[in-house]
Protein backbone atom coordinates (compact mmCIF):
# COMPACT_ATOMS: atom_id res chain seq x y z
CA UNK A 1 0.00 0.00 0.00
CA UNK A 2 1.32 3.39 -0.91
CA UNK A 3 2.21 5.85 1.84
CA UNK A 4 -0.01 8.40 0.06
CA UNK A 5 -3.15 6.29 0.42
CA UNK A 6 -5.19 7.46 3.38
CA UNK A 7 -8.80 7.00 4.46
CA UNK A 8 -11.05 10.06 4.29
CA UNK A 9 -13.48 8.93 6.98
CA UNK A 10 -13.84 6.29 9.68
CA UNK A 11 -15.50 3.10 8.38
CA UNK A 12 -17.31 2.71 11.73
CA UNK A 13 -18.70 6.15 12.60
CA UNK A 14 -18.05 8.21 9.46
CA UNK A 15 -16.10 10.94 11.24
CA UNK A 16 -13.14 12.58 9.50
CA UNK A 17 -10.88 13.06 12.55
CA UNK A 18 -8.38 10.30 11.69
CA UNK A 19 -4.71 10.02 12.58
CA UNK A 20 -2.09 7.41 11.76
CA UNK A 21 -1.20 5.29 14.77
CA UNK A 22 2.20 5.70 16.37
CA UNK A 23 2.57 1.92 16.14
CA UNK A 24 2.94 2.33 12.38
CA UNK A 25 2.90 -0.73 10.19
CA UNK A 26 3.71 -4.31 11.02
CA UNK A 27 4.63 -7.10 8.60
CA UNK A 28 3.60 -5.00 5.60
CA UNK A 29 -0.10 -5.27 6.44
CA UNK A 30 -0.84 -1.57 6.02
CA UNK A 31 -0.93 1.44 8.30
CA UNK A 32 -3.01 1.51 11.45
CA UNK A 33 -5.41 4.45 11.69
CA UNK A 34 -7.10 5.81 14.82
CA UNK A 35 -10.44 7.61 14.94
CA UNK A 36 -10.59 10.30 17.62
CA UNK A 37 -14.39 10.37 17.51
CA UNK A 38 -15.29 6.72 18.21
CA UNK A 39 -11.90 5.71 19.68
CA UNK A 40 -11.46 2.77 17.27
CA UNK A 41 -8.36 1.63 15.42
CA UNK A 42 -8.46 -0.01 11.99
CA UNK A 43 -6.15 -1.06 9.20
CA UNK A 44 -6.66 -0.65 5.47
CA UNK A 45 -4.96 -2.90 2.95
CA UNK A 46 -5.06 -3.21 -0.83
CA UNK A 47 -5.86 -6.83 -1.69
CA UNK A 48 -5.45 -6.75 -5.46
CA UNK A 49 -7.29 -6.27 -8.73
CA UNK A 50 -10.34 -8.26 -9.74
CA UNK A 51 -9.71 -10.70 -12.57
CA UNK A 52 -12.93 -9.78 -14.40
CA UNK A 53 -13.09 -6.12 -13.51
CA UNK A 54 -16.33 -4.21 -13.90
CA UNK A 55 -18.62 -4.84 -16.84
CA UNK A 56 -21.75 -3.06 -18.01
CA UNK A 57 -25.16 -4.66 -17.61
CA UNK A 58 -26.57 -5.36 -21.08
CA UNK A 59 -30.21 -4.92 -20.02
CA UNK A 60 -29.48 -1.46 -18.65
CA UNK A 61 -31.13 -2.31 -15.32
CA UNK A 62 -28.00 -1.81 -13.24
CA UNK A 63 -24.94 0.36 -13.43
CA UNK A 64 -22.23 -2.25 -12.92
CA UNK A 65 -21.78 -5.80 -11.74
CA UNK A 66 -18.86 -7.83 -10.63
Coordinates of C-alpha atoms in Angstrom, one line a residue:
X1 CA 0.0 0.0 0.0
X2 CA 1.3 3.4 -0.9
X3 CA 2.2 5.8 1.8
X4 CA 0.0 8.4 0.1
X5 CA -3.1 6.3 0.4
X6 CA -5.2 7.5 3.4
X7 CA -8.8 7.0 4.5
X8 CA -11.0 10.1 4.3
X9 CA -13.5 8.9 7.0
X10 CA -13.8 6.3 9.7
X11 CA -15.5 3.1 8.4
X12 CA -17.3 2.7 11.7
X13 CA -18.7 6.2 12.6
X14 CA -18.0 8.2 9.5
X15 CA -16.1 10.9 11.2
X16 CA -13.1 12.6 9.5
X17 CA -10.9 13.1 12.6
X18 CA -8.4 10.3 11.7
X19 CA -4.7 10.0 12.6
X20 CA -2.1 7.4 11.8
X21 CA -1.2 5.3 14.8
X22 CA 2.2 5.7 16.4
X23 CA 2.6 1.9 16.1
X24 CA 2.9 2.3 12.4
X25 CA 2.9 -0.7 10.2
X26 CA 3.7 -4.3 11.0
X27 CA 4.6 -7.1 8.6
X28 CA 3.6 -5.0 5.6
X29 CA -0.1 -5.3 6.4
X30 CA -0.8 -1.6 6.0
X31 CA -0.9 1.4 8.3
X32 CA -3.0 1.5 11.5
X33 CA -5.4 4.5 11.7
X34 CA -7.1 5.8 14.8
X35 CA -10.4 7.6 14.9
X36 CA -10.6 10.3 17.6
X37 CA -14.4 10.4 17.5
X38 CA -15.3 6.7 18.2
X39 CA -11.9 5.7 19.7
X40 CA -11.5 2.8 17.3
X41 CA -8.4 1.6 15.4
X42 CA -8.5 0.0 12.0
X43 CA -6.1 -1.1 9.2
X44 CA -6.7 -0.6 5.5
X45 CA -5.0 -2.9 2.9
X46 CA -5.1 -3.2 -0.8
X47 CA -5.9 -6.8 -1.7
X48 CA -5.4 -6.8 -5.5
X49 CA -7.3 -6.3 -8.7
X50 CA -10.3 -8.3 -9.7
X51 CA -9.7 -10.7 -12.6
X52 CA -12.9 -9.8 -14.4
X53 CA -13.1 -6.1 -13.5
X54 CA -16.3 -4.2 -13.9
X55 CA -18.6 -4.8 -16.8
X56 CA -21.8 -3.1 -18.0
X57 CA -25.2 -4.7 -17.6
X58 CA -26.6 -5.4 -21.1
X59 CA -30.2 -4.9 -20.0
X60 CA -29.5 -1.5 -18.7
X61 CA -31.1 -2.3 -15.3
X62 CA -28.0 -1.8 -13.2
X63 CA -24.9 0.4 -13.4
X64 CA -22.2 -2.3 -12.9
X65 CA -21.8 -5.8 -11.7
X66 CA -18.9 -7.8 -10.6

